[in-house]
Amino acid sequence: MASAPTTETDARQADPGGNQLAKSLKPRHLSMIAIAGVIGAGLFIGSGAAIREAGPGILLAYAAAGFIVILVMRMLGEMAAANPATGSFSTYADRALGRWAGFSIGWLYAWFWIIVLGIEATAGAAIVHRWIPGVDQWVWALVLMVLLTLTNVVSVKSFGEFEFWFASIKVAAIIVFLLLGVAAILGFMPGVDAPGLSNLTGHGGFFPNGSGAVLGGVLVVVFSFFGAEIATIAAGESAHPVDAVKKAVRSTVWRILIFYIGSIAIVVTLLPWDSASVAKSPYVAVIELFGIPGAGTIMDVIVLTSVLSCLNSGLYTASRMLFTLSARGDAPRGWSKISRRGVPRSAVLASTIVGFVTVGLNYIAPDTVFLFLVNTSGAIALFVWLVIATSQLVLRRRMDKAEVEKLSLRMWAFPYLTWFAIASIVALLVGMMVLEKTRESLLLSLLLAVVVVGFGVWRYRRGNAANALRTELTLAEEPHPIHTA
């Protein structure tokens, strides 16, 4: 790993050949990347367990978690619109909190998405294996990883095109689901009786397991929103990054309202929350209620699309974070080399290699090594959100009145909602410690974070001490102020 630099290296100067990241992502790509970031397999499958835990009251859990995500995205949007950067929140943490913070959160975030590659590749392979059982499941996992690696290595435009079509399929599926669901609720669906409020108020009421179950439900559903921030990372490779960031952030509200709260409301209104079919696969259960043949296969196709989308964007996101870390001297220098097509291929391949290892571990030691690795990433989403909120608080307070006036996108009710978001995220971390089923994941994630942060602090204290000795200064290096648009 390269020695710690005294100033942040501009990513555009990282490649000796003078190449830059391609600015070939179009507005339609970024719009769909923003949408795809919050529509994953967790919505289609994981929502069943959440409904089972809290009943119809899970709607409040989704609303509460969604509100926190909206605040985090607004804060990130303020910083990204003021200074778009491929490193996104890692770059802002670097400037707000110190080099150790950018180093630490960048590595933790890259680690999260690399682990996701192993999870999603295995999930996708399981679906394809059900269709073509004659080929071993691990072969399909390998095929999926290779295909998505190629889309990322060829060009950023190919990544954008694949993500555009993956997201389009998911969006179309949810829109059709919502339209059919509303028709059924209103009594316009042939063969389906309008349920009224019976499923919301019956079967134990709106809070059948008590209000405490709703709070527990927040911990279950909040992680399904992670990925919305990808749009701010991808915006750095578009021709008009500021406009792309503002559009992505402002659309977060309606995306969460429609895709998550809207579709979950359809499920709990049409079907009893305690139905076994809802716990297993809520969306399949509703499709079967509509009398549509092949509901399981339809959902398999949609889930596979979500898995491929997550693989595609996960590999992209991990590679761009490694690229940014490399450009700042926080990762091997070779990872910041850029191809003639503007792609950091070394960073992509580095992410892929570790991804292949995690896939292999999932087949060799699924209940030991792989489970341990997955648990080390369990709370990273909350760490990232906490760093985003803290960075925005610090950077905004450094601005004078004139700089604030120039911001093209501002956090609402600053600093009150920023503090509210910070307190909410801390409360979620405390909740993870209290709940037995999430405690191990939090502790292992904290262990990993302590190791990474400890190394980052040691690394930059050493670097600052050397600089002080050479320059006979005792002041530590000041973080870079954020630039206004």
Short mmCIF file of C-alpha atoms in Angstrom, two decimals:
data_model
loop_
_atom_site.label_atom_id
_atom_site.label_comp_id
_atom_site.label_asym_id
_atom_site.label_seq_id
_atom_site.Cartn_x
_atom_site.Cartn_y
_atom_site.Cartn_z
CA MET A 1 0.00 0.00 0.00
CA ALA A 2 1.33 3.43 -0.85
CA SER A 3 2.54 5.73 1.89
CA ALA A 4 0.07 8.25 3.22
CA PRO A 5 0.05 11.38 1.06
CA THR A 6 -0.08 14.81 2.66
CA THR A 7 -2.79 16.06 0.33
CA GLU A 8 -5.66 14.39 -1.42
CA THR A 9 -4.79 13.23 -4.93
CA ASP A 10 -7.25 14.23 -7.60
CA ALA A 11 -8.63 11.08 -9.18
CA ARG A 12 -8.20 12.56 -12.62
CA GLN A 13 -4.45 12.66 -12.09
CA ALA A 14 -4.18 9.15 -10.72
CA ASP A 15 -3.45 7.46 -14.02
CA PRO A 16 0.01 8.14 -15.46
CA GLY A 17 -1.48 7.95 -18.94
CA GLY A 18 -3.61 10.99 -18.21
CA ASN A 19 -6.90 9.18 -18.82
CA GLN A 20 -9.99 10.10 -16.88
CA LEU A 21 -13.10 8.25 -15.81
CA ALA A 22 -15.52 8.26 -18.70
CA LYS A 23 -18.40 10.73 -18.41
CA SER A 24 -20.72 8.50 -20.42
CA LEU A 25 -23.61 7.85 -18.03
CA LYS A 26 -26.71 9.56 -19.39
CA PRO A 27 -29.63 11.03 -17.39
CA ARG A 28 -31.79 7.96 -18.12
CA HIS A 29 -29.01 5.71 -16.78
CA LEU A 30 -28.70 7.71 -13.57
CA SER A 31 -32.47 7.88 -13.09
CA MET A 32 -32.74 4.11 -13.25
CA ILE A 33 -29.61 3.58 -11.15
CA ALA A 34 -31.22 5.74 -8.48
CA ILE A 35 -34.42 3.68 -8.66
CA ALA A 36 -32.62 0.34 -8.80
CA GLY A 37 -30.68 1.24 -5.67
CA VAL A 38 -33.79 0.89 -3.49
CA ILE A 39 -35.50 -2.03 -5.24
CA GLY A 40 -33.77 -5.28 -4.38
CA ALA A 41 -34.53 -8.86 -3.54
CA GLY A 42 -34.99 -7.71 0.05
CA LEU A 43 -38.26 -6.05 -0.95
CA PHE A 44 -39.64 -9.03 -2.84
CA ILE A 45 -38.54 -11.75 -0.39
CA GLY A 46 -37.33 -10.22 2.87
CA SER A 47 -40.53 -8.24 3.40
CA GLY A 48 -42.32 -11.50 4.26
CA ALA A 49 -40.37 -11.93 7.48
CA ALA A 50 -40.94 -8.30 8.39
CA ILE A 51 -44.71 -8.61 7.90
CA ARG A 52 -44.72 -11.78 9.96
CA GLU A 53 -42.98 -9.97 12.80
CA ALA A 54 -45.07 -6.79 13.00
CA GLY A 55 -48.30 -7.48 11.09
CA PRO A 56 -49.95 -4.58 9.21
CA GLY A 57 -48.06 -2.22 11.53
CA ILE A 58 -44.98 -2.96 9.42
CA LEU A 59 -46.18 -0.07 7.26
CA LEU A 60 -45.12 2.29 10.04
CA ALA A 61 -41.75 0.56 10.23
CA TYR A 62 -41.20 1.07 6.50
CA ALA A 63 -42.31 4.70 6.83
CA ALA A 64 -39.95 5.34 9.76
CA ALA A 65 -37.00 3.66 8.06
CA GLY A 66 -37.80 5.42 4.82
CA PHE A 67 -37.85 8.80 6.55
CA ILE A 68 -34.37 8.21 7.96
CA VAL A 69 -33.09 7.25 4.51
CA ILE A 70 -34.70 10.34 2.96
CA LEU A 71 -32.89 12.55 5.49
CA VAL A 72 -29.57 10.78 4.87
CA MET A 73 -29.96 11.13 1.11
CA ARG A 74 -30.80 14.80 1.47
CA MET A 75 -27.64 15.38 3.50
CA LEU A 76 -25.55 13.40 1.04
CA GLY A 77 -27.22 15.25 -1.81
CA GLU A 78 -26.24 18.62 -0.32
CA MET A 79 -22.59 17.61 -0.21
CA ALA A 80 -22.64 15.84 -3.59
CA ALA A 81 -24.38 18.69 -5.42
CA ALA A 82 -21.83 21.12 -3.97
CA ASN A 83 -18.91 18.93 -4.98
CA PRO A 84 -19.67 15.76 -7.02
CA ALA A 85 -17.03 13.09 -6.41
CA THR A 86 -16.76 9.43 -7.34
CA GLY A 87 -15.69 8.76 -3.75
CA SER A 88 -18.92 10.38 -2.51
CA PHE A 89 -19.26 10.18 1.28
CA SER A 90 -15.73 8.76 1.69
CA THR A 91 -14.36 11.95 0.14
CA TYR A 92 -16.62 14.13 2.29
CA ALA A 93 -15.66 12.23 5.47
CA ASP A 94 -12.03 12.78 4.50
CA ARG A 95 -12.61 16.53 4.37
CA ALA A 96 -14.94 16.80 7.35
CA LEU A 97 -13.48 14.40 9.90
CA GLY A 98 -9.95 13.70 8.73
CA ARG A 99 -8.03 11.37 6.46
CA TRP A 100 -8.56 8.45 8.83
CA ALA A 101 -12.35 8.78 8.44
CA GLY A 102 -12.32 8.78 4.64
CA PHE A 103 -9.93 5.83 4.68
CA SER A 104 -12.05 3.86 7.16
CA ILE A 105 -15.53 4.37 5.75
CA GLY A 106 -14.27 3.87 2.19
CA TRP A 107 -12.81 0.46 3.01
CA LEU A 108 -15.83 -0.59 5.06
CA TYR A 109 -18.19 0.38 2.25
CA ALA A 110 -16.14 -1.45 -0.39
CA TRP A 111 -16.06 -4.51 1.89
CA PHE A 112 -19.84 -4.43 2.25
CA TRP A 113 -20.44 -4.56 -1.50
CA ILE A 114 -17.79 -7.20 -2.09
CA ILE A 115 -19.55 -9.45 0.44
CA VAL A 116 -22.85 -8.67 -1.29
CA LEU A 117 -21.36 -10.02 -4.53
CA GLY A 118 -20.99 -13.45 -2.93
CA ILE A 119 -24.50 -13.38 -1.47
CA GLU A 120 -26.22 -12.23 -4.67
CA ALA A 121 -24.25 -14.52 -7.00
CA THR A 122 -25.27 -17.51 -4.88
CA ALA A 123 -28.92 -16.39 -4.76
CA GLY A 124 -29.04 -15.90 -8.53
CA ALA A 125 -27.35 -19.24 -9.15
CA ALA A 126 -29.97 -20.98 -6.98
CA ILE A 127 -32.77 -19.60 -9.18
CA VAL A 128 -31.11 -20.60 -12.47
CA HIS A 129 -30.28 -24.01 -11.00
CA ARG A 130 -33.99 -24.61 -10.35
CA TRP A 131 -34.64 -23.98 -14.04
CA ILE A 132 -31.65 -25.98 -15.30
CA PRO A 133 -30.84 -28.53 -12.57
CA GLY A 134 -28.43 -30.44 -14.80
CA VAL A 135 -25.73 -27.82 -14.22
CA ASP A 136 -24.18 -27.48 -10.77
CA GLN A 137 -25.18 -24.38 -8.84
CA TRP A 138 -21.60 -23.18 -8.37
CA VAL A 139 -21.17 -23.12 -12.15
CA TRP A 140 -24.09 -20.70 -12.49
CA ALA A 141 -22.63 -18.51 -9.74
CA LEU A 142 -19.36 -18.40 -11.68
CA VAL A 143 -21.16 -17.60 -14.95
CA LEU A 144 -23.12 -14.74 -13.40
CA MET A 145 -20.00 -13.24 -11.83
CA VAL A 146 -18.07 -13.44 -15.12
CA LEU A 147 -20.91 -11.87 -17.15
CA LEU A 148 -21.36 -8.94 -14.79
CA THR A 149 -17.60 -8.44 -14.54
CA LEU A 150 -17.43 -8.11 -18.31
CA THR A 151 -20.16 -5.45 -18.35
CA ASN A 152 -18.16 -3.42 -15.83
CA VAL A 153 -14.78 -3.92 -17.47
CA VAL A 154 -15.84 -3.04 -21.02
CA SER A 155 -17.13 0.48 -20.31
CA VAL A 156 -19.16 2.48 -17.83
CA LYS A 157 -21.78 2.88 -20.54
CA SER A 158 -22.28 -0.89 -20.70
CA PHE A 159 -22.76 -0.91 -16.92
CA GLY A 160 -25.29 1.89 -17.28
CA GLU A 161 -27.19 0.12 -20.06
CA PHE A 162 -27.44 -3.15 -18.15
CA GLU A 163 -28.55 -1.34 -15.01
CA PHE A 164 -31.08 0.68 -17.01
CA TRP A 165 -32.78 -2.46 -18.35
CA PHE A 166 -32.55 -4.35 -15.07
CA ALA A 167 -34.18 -1.43 -13.28
CA SER A 168 -36.78 -1.03 -16.02
CA ILE A 169 -37.94 -4.61 -15.54
CA LYS A 170 -38.19 -4.15 -11.77
CA VAL A 171 -40.05 -0.86 -12.07
CA ALA A 172 -42.46 -2.25 -14.67
CA ALA A 173 -43.16 -5.27 -12.46
CA ILE A 174 -43.93 -3.15 -9.40
CA ILE A 175 -46.11 -0.73 -11.36
CA VAL A 176 -48.18 -3.61 -12.74
CA PHE A 177 -48.36 -5.09 -9.25
CA LEU A 178 -49.58 -1.77 -7.82
CA LEU A 179 -52.20 -1.25 -10.53
CA LEU A 180 -53.59 -4.76 -10.14
CA GLY A 181 -53.48 -4.41 -6.36
CA VAL A 182 -55.41 -1.15 -6.32
CA ALA A 183 -57.97 -2.66 -8.72
CA ALA A 184 -58.39 -5.66 -6.39
CA ILE A 185 -58.78 -3.48 -3.31
CA LEU A 186 -61.45 -1.42 -5.05
CA GLY A 187 -63.29 -4.55 -6.17
CA PHE A 188 -62.50 -4.23 -9.88
CA MET A 189 -60.49 -7.44 -10.14
CA PRO A 190 -62.59 -10.36 -11.48
CA GLY A 191 -62.69 -13.28 -9.07
CA VAL A 192 -61.17 -11.32 -6.17
CA ASP A 193 -63.42 -10.00 -3.40
CA ALA A 194 -62.63 -6.50 -2.16
CA PRO A 195 -61.21 -7.03 1.36
CA GLY A 196 -62.00 -3.61 2.76
CA LEU A 197 -60.14 -3.11 6.05
CA SER A 198 -60.64 -6.65 7.32
CA ASN A 199 -57.01 -7.71 6.90
CA LEU A 200 -55.73 -4.47 8.46
CA THR A 201 -57.94 -4.47 11.54
CA GLY A 202 -58.72 -8.17 11.89
CA HIS A 203 -56.37 -11.02 12.84
CA GLY A 204 -55.28 -9.26 16.03
CA GLY A 205 -55.59 -5.68 14.82
CA PHE A 206 -53.11 -3.29 13.21
CA PHE A 207 -50.50 -4.08 15.90
CA PRO A 208 -51.10 -7.79 16.53
CA ASN A 209 -47.72 -8.28 18.21
CA GLY A 210 -47.64 -4.90 19.97
CA SER A 211 -45.98 -1.62 19.09
CA GLY A 212 -42.61 -3.00 20.17
CA ALA A 213 -42.71 -5.38 17.21
CA VAL A 214 -42.93 -2.36 14.92
CA LEU A 215 -39.73 -0.96 16.41
CA GLY A 216 -38.10 -4.34 15.86
CA GLY A 217 -39.47 -4.28 12.33
CA VAL A 218 -37.58 -1.06 11.63
CA LEU A 219 -34.34 -2.95 12.23
CA VAL A 220 -35.45 -5.61 9.77
CA VAL A 221 -36.51 -3.29 6.95
CA VAL A 222 -34.03 -0.41 7.27
CA PHE A 223 -31.24 -2.35 5.59
CA SER A 224 -33.35 -3.00 2.49
CA PHE A 225 -33.05 0.73 1.69
CA PHE A 226 -29.25 0.62 1.55
CA GLY A 227 -28.08 1.29 -2.00
CA ALA A 228 -29.88 4.57 -2.62
CA GLU A 229 -26.51 6.33 -2.26
CA ILE A 230 -25.11 4.59 -5.37
CA ALA A 231 -26.60 7.31 -7.57
CA THR A 232 -24.36 9.96 -5.97
CA ILE A 233 -21.30 7.81 -6.73
CA ALA A 234 -22.36 7.17 -10.33
CA ALA A 235 -23.11 10.87 -10.86
CA GLY A 236 -19.37 11.53 -10.99
CA GLU A 237 -19.28 9.71 -14.35
CA SER A 238 -22.02 11.74 -15.99
CA ALA A 239 -21.78 14.90 -18.07
CA HIS A 240 -23.98 16.87 -15.65
CA PRO A 241 -23.30 15.44 -12.18
CA VAL A 242 -24.93 18.21 -10.15
CA ASP A 243 -28.24 17.93 -11.99
CA ALA A 244 -28.11 14.14 -11.70
CA VAL A 245 -27.53 14.27 -7.94
CA LYS A 246 -30.35 16.73 -7.33
CA LYS A 247 -32.78 14.68 -9.38
CA ALA A 248 -31.82 11.43 -7.65
CA VAL A 249 -32.11 12.90 -4.16
CA ARG A 250 -35.42 14.64 -4.79
CA SER A 251 -36.93 11.49 -6.26
CA THR A 252 -36.02 9.43 -3.18
CA VAL A 253 -39.25 10.47 -1.45
CA TRP A 254 -41.66 9.23 -4.09
CA ARG A 255 -39.59 6.12 -4.80
CA ILE A 256 -39.85 5.02 -1.17
CA LEU A 257 -43.52 5.99 -0.91
CA ILE A 258 -44.57 4.18 -4.08
CA PHE A 259 -42.27 1.19 -4.39
CA TYR A 260 -41.93 0.21 -0.75
CA ILE A 261 -44.81 1.58 1.29
CA GLY A 262 -47.24 1.35 -1.63
CA SER A 263 -46.50 -2.27 -2.53
CA ILE A 264 -46.35 -3.44 1.10
CA ALA A 265 -49.71 -1.72 1.70
CA ILE A 266 -51.15 -3.77 -1.17
CA VAL A 267 -49.88 -7.00 0.41
CA VAL A 268 -51.19 -6.42 3.95
CA THR A 269 -54.53 -5.09 2.66
CA LEU A 270 -55.25 -7.99 0.33
CA LEU A 271 -53.96 -10.87 2.48
CA PRO A 272 -53.97 -11.72 6.20
CA TRP A 273 -50.59 -10.85 7.67
CA ASP A 274 -50.37 -14.21 9.47
CA SER A 275 -50.87 -16.26 6.32
CA ALA A 276 -48.12 -18.81 5.74
CA SER A 277 -47.91 -17.82 2.08
CA VAL A 278 -47.26 -14.18 3.03
CA ALA A 279 -44.39 -15.16 5.35
CA LYS A 280 -42.84 -17.31 2.60
CA SER A 281 -43.21 -14.95 -0.36
CA PRO A 282 -45.73 -12.08 -0.05
CA TYR A 283 -45.60 -10.99 -3.67
CA VAL A 284 -46.07 -14.53 -5.01
CA ALA A 285 -49.06 -14.90 -2.67
CA VAL A 286 -50.70 -11.77 -4.08
CA ILE A 287 -50.02 -12.79 -7.68
CA GLU A 288 -51.61 -16.16 -6.97
CA LEU A 289 -54.60 -14.35 -5.46
CA PHE A 290 -55.02 -12.54 -8.78
CA GLY A 291 -55.27 -15.93 -10.48
CA ILE A 292 -52.23 -15.31 -12.67
CA PRO A 293 -50.67 -18.65 -13.68
CA GLY A 294 -46.99 -19.30 -13.00
CA ALA A 295 -46.77 -16.82 -10.10
CA GLY A 296 -43.66 -18.53 -8.72
CA THR A 297 -41.85 -18.41 -12.06
CA ILE A 298 -42.81 -14.77 -12.60
CA MET A 299 -41.39 -13.84 -9.22
CA ASP A 300 -38.26 -15.91 -9.87
CA VAL A 301 -37.63 -13.85 -13.02
CA ILE A 302 -38.15 -10.59 -11.13
CA VAL A 303 -35.94 -11.67 -8.23
CA LEU A 304 -33.23 -12.89 -10.63
CA THR A 305 -33.37 -9.48 -12.33
CA SER A 306 -32.97 -7.82 -8.92
CA VAL A 307 -30.04 -10.10 -8.12
CA LEU A 308 -28.30 -9.31 -11.41
CA SER A 309 -28.94 -5.61 -10.86
CA CYS A 310 -27.43 -5.82 -7.38
CA LEU A 311 -24.43 -7.75 -8.70
CA ASN A 312 -23.92 -5.20 -11.46
CA SER A 313 -24.23 -2.13 -9.24
CA GLY A 314 -22.37 -3.78 -6.34
CA LEU A 315 -19.35 -4.51 -8.49
CA TYR A 316 -19.47 -1.00 -9.93
CA THR A 317 -19.77 0.63 -6.50
CA ALA A 318 -17.03 -1.45 -4.86
CA SER A 319 -14.64 -0.80 -7.75
CA ARG A 320 -15.25 2.96 -7.73
CA MET A 321 -14.66 3.15 -4.00
CA LEU A 322 -11.41 1.17 -4.37
CA PHE A 323 -10.45 3.47 -7.24
CA THR A 324 -11.02 6.54 -5.07
CA LEU A 325 -9.08 5.04 -2.16
CA SER A 326 -6.22 4.26 -4.52
CA ALA A 327 -6.26 7.80 -5.94
CA ARG A 328 -5.87 9.15 -2.41
CA GLY A 329 -3.03 6.73 -1.62
CA ASP A 330 -5.20 4.58 0.65
CA ALA A 331 -5.07 1.46 -1.55
CA PRO A 332 -2.57 -0.04 -4.01
CA ARG A 333 -1.69 2.56 -6.65
CA GLY A 334 -2.38 0.18 -9.51
CA TRP A 335 -6.10 0.24 -8.72
CA SER A 336 -6.37 3.84 -9.87
CA LYS A 337 -5.12 3.14 -13.38
CA ILE A 338 -7.77 3.92 -15.98
CA SER A 339 -8.25 2.21 -19.33
CA ARG A 340 -8.60 4.08 -22.60
CA ARG A 341 -12.37 3.70 -22.25
CA GLY A 342 -12.29 5.47 -18.92
CA VAL A 343 -12.77 2.37 -16.74
CA PRO A 344 -10.68 1.58 -13.63
CA ARG A 345 -10.25 -2.04 -14.73
CA SER A 346 -7.75 -2.96 -12.03
CA ALA A 347 -10.20 -1.85 -9.34
CA VAL A 348 -13.01 -3.80 -11.02
CA LEU A 349 -10.89 -6.95 -11.21
CA ALA A 350 -9.71 -6.55 -7.61
CA SER A 351 -13.36 -6.42 -6.47
CA THR A 352 -14.21 -9.40 -8.65
CA ILE A 353 -11.38 -11.60 -7.33
CA VAL A 354 -12.48 -11.12 -3.72
CA GLY A 355 -16.07 -11.62 -4.87
CA PHE A 356 -15.10 -14.97 -6.41
CA VAL A 357 -13.46 -15.96 -3.13
CA THR A 358 -16.63 -15.15 -1.16
CA VAL A 359 -18.72 -17.18 -3.62
CA GLY A 360 -16.38 -20.12 -3.13
CA LEU A 361 -16.54 -19.80 0.64
CA ASN A 362 -20.33 -19.84 0.46
CA TYR A 363 -20.13 -23.34 -1.04
CA ILE A 364 -17.16 -24.63 0.95
CA ALA A 365 -17.96 -23.25 4.41
CA PRO A 366 -21.40 -21.58 4.34
CA ASP A 367 -22.13 -21.90 8.06
CA THR A 368 -18.72 -20.89 9.36
CA VAL A 369 -16.34 -18.69 7.36
CA PHE A 370 -18.90 -17.23 4.96
CA LEU A 371 -21.44 -16.56 7.72
CA PHE A 372 -18.70 -14.84 9.72
CA LEU A 373 -17.83 -12.61 6.76
CA VAL A 374 -21.49 -11.73 6.16
CA ASN A 375 -21.95 -10.79 9.80
CA THR A 376 -18.95 -8.46 9.69
CA SER A 377 -20.87 -6.37 7.13
CA GLY A 378 -24.21 -6.44 8.94
CA ALA A 379 -24.14 -2.95 10.48
CA ILE A 380 -21.97 -1.17 7.90
CA ALA A 381 -25.03 0.51 6.37
CA LEU A 382 -25.70 2.28 9.66
CA PHE A 383 -22.03 3.24 10.00
CA VAL A 384 -22.11 4.77 6.51
CA TRP A 385 -25.28 6.74 7.24
CA LEU A 386 -23.85 7.97 10.54
CA VAL A 387 -20.69 9.19 8.79
CA ILE A 388 -22.76 10.93 6.10
CA ALA A 389 -24.83 12.78 8.70
CA THR A 390 -21.81 13.74 10.78
CA SER A 391 -19.85 14.92 7.73
CA GLN A 392 -22.72 17.09 6.56
CA LEU A 393 -23.05 18.62 10.03
CA VAL A 394 -19.34 19.50 10.13
CA LEU A 395 -19.01 20.73 6.54
CA ARG A 396 -22.14 22.86 6.70
CA ARG A 397 -20.99 24.53 9.91
CA ARG A 398 -17.68 25.43 8.29
CA MET A 399 -19.47 27.43 5.61
CA ASP A 400 -20.16 31.11 5.93
CA LYS A 401 -23.50 32.63 5.03
CA ALA A 402 -22.49 33.41 1.44
CA GLU A 403 -21.38 29.83 0.81
CA VAL A 404 -24.62 28.46 2.21
CA GLU A 405 -26.60 30.75 -0.08
CA LYS A 406 -24.78 29.28 -3.09
CA LEU A 407 -25.79 25.69 -2.28
CA SER A 408 -28.06 24.37 -5.00
CA LEU A 409 -29.47 21.67 -2.68
CA ARG A 410 -29.81 22.13 1.06
CA MET A 411 -30.64 19.94 4.02
CA TRP A 412 -34.04 20.74 5.48
CA ALA A 413 -34.26 22.46 8.88
CA PHE A 414 -30.52 22.35 9.48
CA PRO A 415 -29.18 21.43 12.02
CA TYR A 416 -32.26 20.02 13.74
CA LEU A 417 -33.11 17.27 11.24
CA THR A 418 -29.42 16.41 10.93
CA TRP A 419 -29.24 15.83 14.67
CA PHE A 420 -32.50 13.90 14.52
CA ALA A 421 -31.03 11.60 11.87
CA ILE A 422 -27.87 11.07 13.91
CA ALA A 423 -29.90 10.24 17.03
CA SER A 424 -32.12 7.85 15.04
CA ILE A 425 -29.15 5.98 13.58
CA VAL A 426 -27.54 5.67 17.01
CA ALA A 427 -30.88 4.35 18.34
CA LEU A 428 -30.91 1.71 15.59
CA LEU A 429 -27.40 0.63 16.57
CA VAL A 430 -28.53 0.34 20.19
CA GLY A 431 -31.54 -1.66 19.00
CA MET A 432 -29.23 -4.07 17.18
CA MET A 433 -27.37 -4.61 20.43
CA VAL A 434 -30.58 -5.19 22.40
CA LEU A 435 -32.11 -7.69 19.97
CA GLU A 436 -30.48 -11.07 20.29
CA LYS A 437 -30.83 -11.96 16.61
CA THR A 438 -28.89 -8.87 15.48
CA ARG A 439 -26.40 -8.61 18.35
CA GLU A 440 -23.74 -10.89 16.84
CA SER A 441 -23.86 -9.05 13.52
CA LEU A 442 -23.43 -5.69 15.25
CA LEU A 443 -20.54 -6.90 17.41
CA LEU A 444 -18.66 -8.41 14.47
CA SER A 445 -19.29 -5.27 12.37
CA LEU A 446 -18.01 -3.14 15.26
CA LEU A 447 -14.94 -5.38 15.57
CA LEU A 448 -14.17 -4.90 11.88
CA ALA A 449 -14.79 -1.16 12.14
CA VAL A 450 -12.49 -0.85 15.18
CA VAL A 451 -9.70 -2.64 13.31
CA VAL A 452 -10.09 -0.50 10.17
CA VAL A 453 -10.48 2.78 12.06
CA GLY A 454 -7.56 1.89 14.32
CA PHE A 455 -5.36 1.27 11.31
CA GLY A 456 -6.54 4.50 9.68
CA VAL A 457 -5.81 6.58 12.80
CA TRP A 458 -2.38 4.96 13.22
CA ARG A 459 -1.58 5.45 9.54
CA TYR A 460 -2.37 9.14 9.45
CA ARG A 461 -0.99 9.99 12.86
CA ARG A 462 2.29 8.52 11.66
CA GLY A 463 2.05 10.52 8.45
CA ASN A 464 1.23 13.76 10.26
CA ALA A 465 4.11 13.23 12.68
CA ALA A 466 6.52 12.85 9.78
CA ASN A 467 5.21 15.99 8.12
CA ALA A 468 5.50 17.92 11.37
CA LEU A 469 9.12 16.83 11.76
CA ARG A 470 10.00 17.86 8.22
CA THR A 471 8.21 21.21 8.30
CA GLU A 472 8.72 21.98 12.02
CA LEU A 473 4.98 22.46 12.35
CA THR A 474 2.83 20.99 15.08
CA LEU A 475 -0.53 21.54 13.42
CA ALA A 476 -2.20 18.55 11.82
CA GLU A 477 -3.24 18.78 8.21
CA GLU A 478 -6.53 20.66 7.76
CA PRO A 479 -9.29 18.84 5.84
CA HIS A 480 -10.28 20.28 2.48
CA PRO A 481 -13.30 22.59 2.64
CA ILE A 482 -16.22 21.65 0.48
CA HIS A 483 -16.67 23.76 -2.63
CA THR A 484 -19.97 25.36 -3.41
CA ALA A 485 -21.64 24.94 -6.78
#
